Short mmCIF file of C-alpha atoms and ligand atoms in Angstrom, two decimals:
data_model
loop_
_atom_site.label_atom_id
_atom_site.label_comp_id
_atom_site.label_asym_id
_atom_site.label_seq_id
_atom_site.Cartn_x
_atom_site.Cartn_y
_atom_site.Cartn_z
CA UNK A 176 72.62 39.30 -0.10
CA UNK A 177 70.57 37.03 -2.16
CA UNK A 178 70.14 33.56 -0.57
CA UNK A 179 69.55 30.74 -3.17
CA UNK A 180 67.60 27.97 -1.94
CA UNK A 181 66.66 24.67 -4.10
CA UNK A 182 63.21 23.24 -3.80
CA UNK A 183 62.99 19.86 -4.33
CA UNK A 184 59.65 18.57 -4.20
CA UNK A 185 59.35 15.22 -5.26
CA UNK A 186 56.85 12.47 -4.71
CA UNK A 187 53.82 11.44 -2.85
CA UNK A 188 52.85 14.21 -0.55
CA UNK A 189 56.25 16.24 -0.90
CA UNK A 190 54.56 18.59 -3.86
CA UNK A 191 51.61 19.85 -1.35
CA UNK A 192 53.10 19.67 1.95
CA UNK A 193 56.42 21.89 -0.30
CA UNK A 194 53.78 24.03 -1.14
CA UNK A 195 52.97 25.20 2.34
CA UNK A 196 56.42 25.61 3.34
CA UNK A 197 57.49 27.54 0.61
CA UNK A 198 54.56 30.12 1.31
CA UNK A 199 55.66 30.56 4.87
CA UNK A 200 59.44 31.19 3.43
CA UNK A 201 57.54 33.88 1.32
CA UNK A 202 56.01 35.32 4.02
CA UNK A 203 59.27 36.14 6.06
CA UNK A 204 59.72 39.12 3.19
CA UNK A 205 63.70 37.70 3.22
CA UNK A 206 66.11 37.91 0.28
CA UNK A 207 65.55 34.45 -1.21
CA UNK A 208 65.67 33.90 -5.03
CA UNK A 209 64.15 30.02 -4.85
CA UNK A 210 64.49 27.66 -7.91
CA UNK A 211 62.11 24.65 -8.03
CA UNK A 212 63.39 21.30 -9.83
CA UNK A 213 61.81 17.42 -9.67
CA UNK A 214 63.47 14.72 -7.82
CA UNK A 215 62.49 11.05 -7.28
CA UNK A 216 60.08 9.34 -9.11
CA UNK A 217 58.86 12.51 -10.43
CA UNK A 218 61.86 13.29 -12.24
CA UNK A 219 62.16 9.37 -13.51
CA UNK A 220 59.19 10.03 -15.41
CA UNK A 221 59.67 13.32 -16.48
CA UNK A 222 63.61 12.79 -17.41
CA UNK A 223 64.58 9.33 -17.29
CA UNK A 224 66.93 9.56 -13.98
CA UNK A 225 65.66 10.03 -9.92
CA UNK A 226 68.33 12.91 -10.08
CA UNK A 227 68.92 14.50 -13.06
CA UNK A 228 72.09 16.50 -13.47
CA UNK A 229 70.43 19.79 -14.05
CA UNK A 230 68.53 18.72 -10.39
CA UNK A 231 71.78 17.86 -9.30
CA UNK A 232 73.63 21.25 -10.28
CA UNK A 233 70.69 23.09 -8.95
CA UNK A 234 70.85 21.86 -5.74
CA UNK A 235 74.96 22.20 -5.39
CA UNK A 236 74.58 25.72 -6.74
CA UNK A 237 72.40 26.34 -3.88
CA UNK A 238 73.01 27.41 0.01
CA UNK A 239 70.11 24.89 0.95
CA UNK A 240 68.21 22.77 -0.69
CA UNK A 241 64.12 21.52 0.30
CA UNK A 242 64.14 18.52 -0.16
CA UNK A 243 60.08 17.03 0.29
CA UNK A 244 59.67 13.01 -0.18
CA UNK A 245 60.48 10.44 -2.56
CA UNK A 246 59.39 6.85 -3.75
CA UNK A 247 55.99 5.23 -4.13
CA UNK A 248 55.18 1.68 -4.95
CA UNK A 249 55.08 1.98 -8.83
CA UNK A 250 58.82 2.21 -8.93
CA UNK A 251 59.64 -0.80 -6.80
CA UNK A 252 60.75 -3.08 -9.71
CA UNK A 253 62.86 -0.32 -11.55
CA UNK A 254 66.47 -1.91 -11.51
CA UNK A 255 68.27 -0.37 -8.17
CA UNK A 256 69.64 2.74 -9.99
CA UNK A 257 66.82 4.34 -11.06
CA UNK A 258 64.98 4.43 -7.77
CA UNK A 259 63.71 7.07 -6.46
CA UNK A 260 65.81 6.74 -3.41
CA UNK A 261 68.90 7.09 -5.30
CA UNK A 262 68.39 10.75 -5.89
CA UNK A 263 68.69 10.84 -2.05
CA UNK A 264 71.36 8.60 -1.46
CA UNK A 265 73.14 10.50 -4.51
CA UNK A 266 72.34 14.53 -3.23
CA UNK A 267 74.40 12.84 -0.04
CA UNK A 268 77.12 11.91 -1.49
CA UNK A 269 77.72 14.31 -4.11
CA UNK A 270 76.93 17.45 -2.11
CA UNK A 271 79.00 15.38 0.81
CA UNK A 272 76.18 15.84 3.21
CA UNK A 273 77.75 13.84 6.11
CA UNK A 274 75.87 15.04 9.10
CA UNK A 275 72.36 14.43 9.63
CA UNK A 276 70.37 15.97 12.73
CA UNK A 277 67.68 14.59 13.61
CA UNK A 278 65.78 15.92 16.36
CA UNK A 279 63.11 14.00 18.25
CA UNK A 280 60.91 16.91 20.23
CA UNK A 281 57.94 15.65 22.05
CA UNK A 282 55.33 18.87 21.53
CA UNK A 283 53.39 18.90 24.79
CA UNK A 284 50.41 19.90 23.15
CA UNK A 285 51.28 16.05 21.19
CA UNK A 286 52.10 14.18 24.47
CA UNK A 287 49.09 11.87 23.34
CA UNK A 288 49.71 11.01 20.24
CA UNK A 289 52.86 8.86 21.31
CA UNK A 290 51.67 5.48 21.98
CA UNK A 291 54.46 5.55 25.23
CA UNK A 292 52.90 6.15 28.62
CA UNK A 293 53.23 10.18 29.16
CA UNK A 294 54.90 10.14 32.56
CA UNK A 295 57.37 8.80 29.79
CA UNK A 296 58.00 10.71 27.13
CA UNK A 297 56.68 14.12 28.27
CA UNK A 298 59.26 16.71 27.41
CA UNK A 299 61.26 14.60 25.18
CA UNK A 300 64.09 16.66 23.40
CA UNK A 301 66.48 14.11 22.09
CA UNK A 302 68.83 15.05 18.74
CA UNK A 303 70.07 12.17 16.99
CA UNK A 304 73.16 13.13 15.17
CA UNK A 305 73.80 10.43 12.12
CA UNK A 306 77.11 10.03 10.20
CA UNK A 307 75.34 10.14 6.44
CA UNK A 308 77.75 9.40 4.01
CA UNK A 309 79.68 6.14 5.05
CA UNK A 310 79.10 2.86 6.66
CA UNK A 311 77.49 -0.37 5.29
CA UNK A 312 75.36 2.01 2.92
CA UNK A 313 78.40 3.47 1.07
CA UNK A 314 81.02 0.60 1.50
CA UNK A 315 82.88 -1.06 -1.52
CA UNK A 316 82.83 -3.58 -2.73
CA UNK A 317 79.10 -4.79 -2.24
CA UNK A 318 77.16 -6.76 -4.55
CA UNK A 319 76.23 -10.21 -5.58
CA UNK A 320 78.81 -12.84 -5.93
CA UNK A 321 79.99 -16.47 -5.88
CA UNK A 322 81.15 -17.07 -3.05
CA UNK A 323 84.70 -18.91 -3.29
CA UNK A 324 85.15 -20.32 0.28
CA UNK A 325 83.60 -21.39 3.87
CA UNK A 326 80.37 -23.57 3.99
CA UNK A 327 78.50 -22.24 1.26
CA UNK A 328 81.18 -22.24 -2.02
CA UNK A 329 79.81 -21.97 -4.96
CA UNK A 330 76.73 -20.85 -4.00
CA UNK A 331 75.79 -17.05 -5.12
CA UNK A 332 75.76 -14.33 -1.72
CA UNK A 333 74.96 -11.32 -1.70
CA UNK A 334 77.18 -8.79 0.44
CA UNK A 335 77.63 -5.02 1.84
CA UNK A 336 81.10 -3.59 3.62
CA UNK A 337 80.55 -1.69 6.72
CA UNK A 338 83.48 0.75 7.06
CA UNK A 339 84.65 4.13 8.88
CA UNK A 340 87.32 5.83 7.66
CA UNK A 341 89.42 7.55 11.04
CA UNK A 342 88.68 11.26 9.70
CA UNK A 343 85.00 10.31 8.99
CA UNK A 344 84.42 9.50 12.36
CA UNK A 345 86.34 12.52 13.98
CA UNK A 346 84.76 15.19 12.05
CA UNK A 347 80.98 13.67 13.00
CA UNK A 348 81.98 13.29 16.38
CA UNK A 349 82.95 16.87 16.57
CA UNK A 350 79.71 17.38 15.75
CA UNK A 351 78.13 15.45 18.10
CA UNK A 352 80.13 17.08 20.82
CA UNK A 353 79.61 20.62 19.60
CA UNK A 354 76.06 19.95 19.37
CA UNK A 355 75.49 18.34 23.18
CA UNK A 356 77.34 21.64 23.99
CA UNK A 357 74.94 23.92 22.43
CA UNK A 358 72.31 22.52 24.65
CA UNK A 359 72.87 19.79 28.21
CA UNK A 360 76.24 18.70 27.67
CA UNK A 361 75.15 15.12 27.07
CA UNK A 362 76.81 12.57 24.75
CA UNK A 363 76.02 8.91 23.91
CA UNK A 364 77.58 7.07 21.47
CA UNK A 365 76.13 4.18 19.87
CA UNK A 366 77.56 1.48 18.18
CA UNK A 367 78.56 -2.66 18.02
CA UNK A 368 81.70 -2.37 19.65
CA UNK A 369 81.05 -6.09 21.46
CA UNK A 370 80.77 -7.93 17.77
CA UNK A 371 82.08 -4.98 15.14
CA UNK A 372 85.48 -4.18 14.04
CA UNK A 373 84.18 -1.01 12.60
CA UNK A 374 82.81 -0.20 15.70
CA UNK A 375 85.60 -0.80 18.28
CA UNK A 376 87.31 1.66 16.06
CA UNK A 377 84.72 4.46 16.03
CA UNK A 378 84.49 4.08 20.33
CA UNK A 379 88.19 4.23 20.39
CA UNK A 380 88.42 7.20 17.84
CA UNK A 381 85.11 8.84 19.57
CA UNK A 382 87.35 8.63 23.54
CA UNK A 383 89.82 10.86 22.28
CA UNK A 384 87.97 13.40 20.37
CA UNK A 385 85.79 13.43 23.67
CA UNK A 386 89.65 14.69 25.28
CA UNK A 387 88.98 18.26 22.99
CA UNK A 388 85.49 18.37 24.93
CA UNK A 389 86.09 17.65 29.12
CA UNK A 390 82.70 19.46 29.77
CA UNK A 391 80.91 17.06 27.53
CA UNK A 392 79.57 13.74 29.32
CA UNK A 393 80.26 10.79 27.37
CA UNK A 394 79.11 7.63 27.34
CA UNK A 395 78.53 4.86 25.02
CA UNK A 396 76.42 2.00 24.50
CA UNK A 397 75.45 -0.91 22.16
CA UNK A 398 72.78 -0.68 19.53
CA UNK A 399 70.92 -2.88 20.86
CA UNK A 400 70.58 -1.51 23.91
CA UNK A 401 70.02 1.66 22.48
CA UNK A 402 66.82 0.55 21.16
CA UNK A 403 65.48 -0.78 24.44
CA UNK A 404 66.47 1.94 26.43
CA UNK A 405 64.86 4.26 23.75
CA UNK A 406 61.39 3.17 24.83
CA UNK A 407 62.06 2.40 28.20
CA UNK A 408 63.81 5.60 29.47
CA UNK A 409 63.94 7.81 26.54
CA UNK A 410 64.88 11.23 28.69
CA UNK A 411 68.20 9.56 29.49
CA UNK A 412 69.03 11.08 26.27
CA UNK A 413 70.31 14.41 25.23
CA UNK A 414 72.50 14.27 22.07
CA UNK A 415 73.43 11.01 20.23
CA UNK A 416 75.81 10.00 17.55
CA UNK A 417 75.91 7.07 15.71
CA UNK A 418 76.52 5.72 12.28
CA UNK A 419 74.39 5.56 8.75
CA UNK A 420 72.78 2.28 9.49
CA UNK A 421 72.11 2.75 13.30
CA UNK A 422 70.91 6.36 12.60
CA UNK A 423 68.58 5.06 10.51
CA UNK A 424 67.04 2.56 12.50
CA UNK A 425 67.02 4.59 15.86
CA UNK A 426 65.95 7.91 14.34
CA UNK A 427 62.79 6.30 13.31
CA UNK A 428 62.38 4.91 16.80
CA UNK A 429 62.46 8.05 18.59
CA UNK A 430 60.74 9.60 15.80
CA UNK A 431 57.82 7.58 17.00
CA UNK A 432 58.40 8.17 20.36
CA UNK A 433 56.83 11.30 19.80
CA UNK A 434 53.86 9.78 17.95
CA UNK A 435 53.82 12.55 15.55
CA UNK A 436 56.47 11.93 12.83
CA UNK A 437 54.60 14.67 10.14
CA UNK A 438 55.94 16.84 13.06
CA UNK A 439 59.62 16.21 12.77
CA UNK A 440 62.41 17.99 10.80
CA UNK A 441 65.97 17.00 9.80
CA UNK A 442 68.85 18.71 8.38
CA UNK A 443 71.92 16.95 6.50
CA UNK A 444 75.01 19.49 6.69
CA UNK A 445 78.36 19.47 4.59
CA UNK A 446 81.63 20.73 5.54
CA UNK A 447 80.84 24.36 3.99
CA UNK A 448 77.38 24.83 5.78
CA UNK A 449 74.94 23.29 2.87
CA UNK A 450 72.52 21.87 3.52
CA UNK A 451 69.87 19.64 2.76
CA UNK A 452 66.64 19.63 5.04
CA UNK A 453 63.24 17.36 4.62
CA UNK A 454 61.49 16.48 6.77
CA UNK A 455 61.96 12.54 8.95
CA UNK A 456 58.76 11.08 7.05
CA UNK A 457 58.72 9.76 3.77
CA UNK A 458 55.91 10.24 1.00
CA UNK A 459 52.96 8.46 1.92
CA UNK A 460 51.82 7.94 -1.70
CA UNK A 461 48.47 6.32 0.04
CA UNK A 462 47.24 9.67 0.86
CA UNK A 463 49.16 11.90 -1.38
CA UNK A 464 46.93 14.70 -3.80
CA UNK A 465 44.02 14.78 -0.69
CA UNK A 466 44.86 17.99 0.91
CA UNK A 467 45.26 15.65 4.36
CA UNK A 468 49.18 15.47 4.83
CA UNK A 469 50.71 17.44 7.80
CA UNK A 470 53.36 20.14 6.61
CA UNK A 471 54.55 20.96 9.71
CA UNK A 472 57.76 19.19 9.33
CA UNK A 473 58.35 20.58 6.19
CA UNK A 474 57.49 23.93 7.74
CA UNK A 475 60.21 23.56 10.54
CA UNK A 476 62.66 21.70 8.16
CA UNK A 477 62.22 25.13 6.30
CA UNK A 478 63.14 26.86 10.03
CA UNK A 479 66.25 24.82 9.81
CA UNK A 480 67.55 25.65 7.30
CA UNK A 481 67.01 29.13 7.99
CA UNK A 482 68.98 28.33 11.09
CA UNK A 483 71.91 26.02 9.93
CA UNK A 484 72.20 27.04 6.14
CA UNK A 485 71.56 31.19 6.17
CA UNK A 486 72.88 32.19 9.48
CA UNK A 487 68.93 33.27 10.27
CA UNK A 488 68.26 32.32 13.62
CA UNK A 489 65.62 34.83 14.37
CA UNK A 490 63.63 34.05 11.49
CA UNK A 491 64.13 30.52 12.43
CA UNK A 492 62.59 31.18 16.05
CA UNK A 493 59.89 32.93 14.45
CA UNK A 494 59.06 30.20 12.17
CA UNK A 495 58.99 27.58 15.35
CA UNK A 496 56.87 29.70 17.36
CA UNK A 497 54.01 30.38 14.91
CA UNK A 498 53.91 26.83 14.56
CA UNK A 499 53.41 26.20 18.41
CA UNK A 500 50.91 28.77 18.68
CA UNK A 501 49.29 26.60 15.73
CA UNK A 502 49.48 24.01 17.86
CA UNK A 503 48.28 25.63 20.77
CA UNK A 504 45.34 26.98 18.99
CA UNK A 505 43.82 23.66 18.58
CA UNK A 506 44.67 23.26 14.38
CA UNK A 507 45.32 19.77 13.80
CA UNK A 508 46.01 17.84 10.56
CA UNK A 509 44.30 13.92 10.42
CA UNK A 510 47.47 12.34 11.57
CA UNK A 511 47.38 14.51 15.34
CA UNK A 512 43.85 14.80 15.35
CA UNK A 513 42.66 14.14 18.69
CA UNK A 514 38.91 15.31 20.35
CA UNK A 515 38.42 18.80 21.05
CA UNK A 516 41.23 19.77 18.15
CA UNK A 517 40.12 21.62 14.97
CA UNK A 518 40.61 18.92 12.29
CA UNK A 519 42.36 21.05 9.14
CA UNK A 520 43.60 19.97 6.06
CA UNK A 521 47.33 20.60 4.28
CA UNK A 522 46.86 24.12 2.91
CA UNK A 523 44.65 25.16 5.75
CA UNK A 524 47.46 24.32 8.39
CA UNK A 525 49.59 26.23 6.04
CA UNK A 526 47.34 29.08 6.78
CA UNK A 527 46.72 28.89 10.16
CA UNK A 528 51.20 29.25 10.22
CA UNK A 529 50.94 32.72 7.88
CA UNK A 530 48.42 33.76 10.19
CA UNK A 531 50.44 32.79 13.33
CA UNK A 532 53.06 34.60 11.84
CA UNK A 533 51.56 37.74 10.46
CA UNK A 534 49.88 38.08 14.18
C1 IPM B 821 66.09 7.95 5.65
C2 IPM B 821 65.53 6.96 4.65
C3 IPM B 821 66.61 6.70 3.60
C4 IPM B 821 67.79 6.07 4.31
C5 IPM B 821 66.15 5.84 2.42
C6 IPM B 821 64.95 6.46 1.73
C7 IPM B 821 67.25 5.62 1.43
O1 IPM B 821 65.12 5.79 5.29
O2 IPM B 821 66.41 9.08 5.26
O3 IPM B 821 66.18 7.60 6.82
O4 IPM B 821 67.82 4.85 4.52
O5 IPM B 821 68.69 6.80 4.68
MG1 MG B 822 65.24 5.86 7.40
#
């Protein structure tokens, strides 16, 4: 069986670091029949839209789609819809991507890169699971208004509508749970329940999913919190869920906690197994077209999807452990470099992988 897999590319680094990850998918000798198309700014210059519909089709024709970066600087004053972050926003919700994993490994080869103490952070494995498709980012209406009432009438506000529907939140807390049982059984749920109406809701709807799952722990706490405990005692953590805004904001936190974000992968996952899977940085237009950017998490985003999206878990593994042995080898890119590491560049990490995994 042919697997069809969308490469999406876009902006910034995501052409070179796509590059490398596409070679190692080559390498595997697999059935894959991959289709490249431009996304992001790229595809604002070259066809007037962030996601055109032929980029569009492509990627919901596909099984998975590799996604690289989007957005640099010279599209900041483009009116909202033409954004490169649209095409992102838009492959979510029109492929109905609604779960995004995020895991947050600390590599112990890495443990100095985080700027945490190591008696800290060493052996960090947390997976952040974030509801993608709903929530404050999603929410009608939103906009700019006048307001009609309260203290400031007349005067023009802008506004957002944070909202869960009841099925929303079930079917990512399934995930959640399913998830913490696939590896220590351990659940924390994150939200405003103390200020949000939205929130109370997703706690209460979150308890009795949690009755399907008895050998699941679960336990809940405020956003806030969350964020403090995050760099105080980040181990507590095995598996948690949380909404699109919160997701956002914490996944970069314990992305960090790591100290190595080109390191990190993510997959977003639909009902029917597609997925979408980039990697947790962004494009770094400062140092893009240099041959400098890390493709490692583009590399294990490609492992993902392997994993999630083709039902490949052995190539998956295979792809994860040439890029440890990398690792363990000494190759570093510019953003892990450390002393006594082998300082390499983008395509020659992507060789040091095919050679990990030839060998
Ligand atoms: C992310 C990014 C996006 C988001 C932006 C680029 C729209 O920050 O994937 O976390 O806010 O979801
Ligand atoms: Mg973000």
């Amino acid at each position: 069986m042919t697997h069809k897999i969308a490469v999406l590319p876009g902006d910034g680094i995501g052409p070179e670091i796509m590059e490398q990850a596409v070679r190692v998918l080559k390498a595997l000798d697999l059935d894959l029949s991959i289709d490249e198309a431009p996304v992001g700014g790229a595809a604002y210059d070259l066809k007037g839209h962030p996601l055109p519909p032929e980029t569009l089709a492509l990627a919901q024709a596909s099984s998975a789609v590799l996604f690289g970066a989007v957005g640099d600087w010279k599209y900041d004053k483009l009116p909202r819809e033409h954004r490169p972050e649209q095409a992102i926003l838009g492959l979510r919700r029109q492929m109905g991507l609604f779960a995004n994993l995020r895991p947050a490994i600390l590599y112990p080869e890495l443990a100095s890169a985080s700027s945490l103490k190591p008696e800290i952070v060493s052996g960090l494995d947390i997976l952040i699971i974030r509801e993608l498709t709903g929530d404050i980012y999603f929410g009608q209406p939103r906009g700019v208004r006048t307001a009609v009432d309260g203290q400031f009438a007349g005067e023009r506000e802008g506004y957002d509508t944070m909202r869960y529907a009841e099925s929303e939140i079930r079917r990512i807390a399934k995930v959640g749970f399913e998830s913490a049982q696939k590896r220590n059984r351990k659940l924390c749920s994150v939200d405003k329940a103390n200020v949000l109406e939205t929130s109370q809701f997703w706690r209460d709807i979150v308890i009795d999913v949690a009755k399907e799952y008895p050998d699941v722990e679960l336990s809940h706490m405020y956003v806030d919190n969350a964020a403090m405990q995050l760099v105080k005692a980040p181990r507590q953590f095995d598996v948690i869920v949380t909404g699109n805004i919160f997701g956002d904001i914490l996944s970069d936190e314990a992305a960090m906690l790591t100290g190595s974000i080109g390191m990190l992968p993510s997959a977003s996952l639909n009902s029917s197994g597609q997925g979408l899977y980039e990697p947790s940085h962004g494009s770094a237009p400062d140092i893009a077209g240099r041959n400098i950017a890390n493709p490692l998490a583009t590399i294990l985003s490609a492992a993902m999807l392997l994993r999630y999206s083709l039902g490949l878990p052995a190539q998956a593994d295979r792809i994860e452990s040439a890029v440890r042995k990398v690792l363990a080898a000494g190759y570093r890119t510019a953003d892990i470099f450390e002393e006594n590491t082998e300082k390499v560049g983008t395509a020659q990490m992507g060789d040091a992988v095919l050679k990990a995994l030839a060998g």
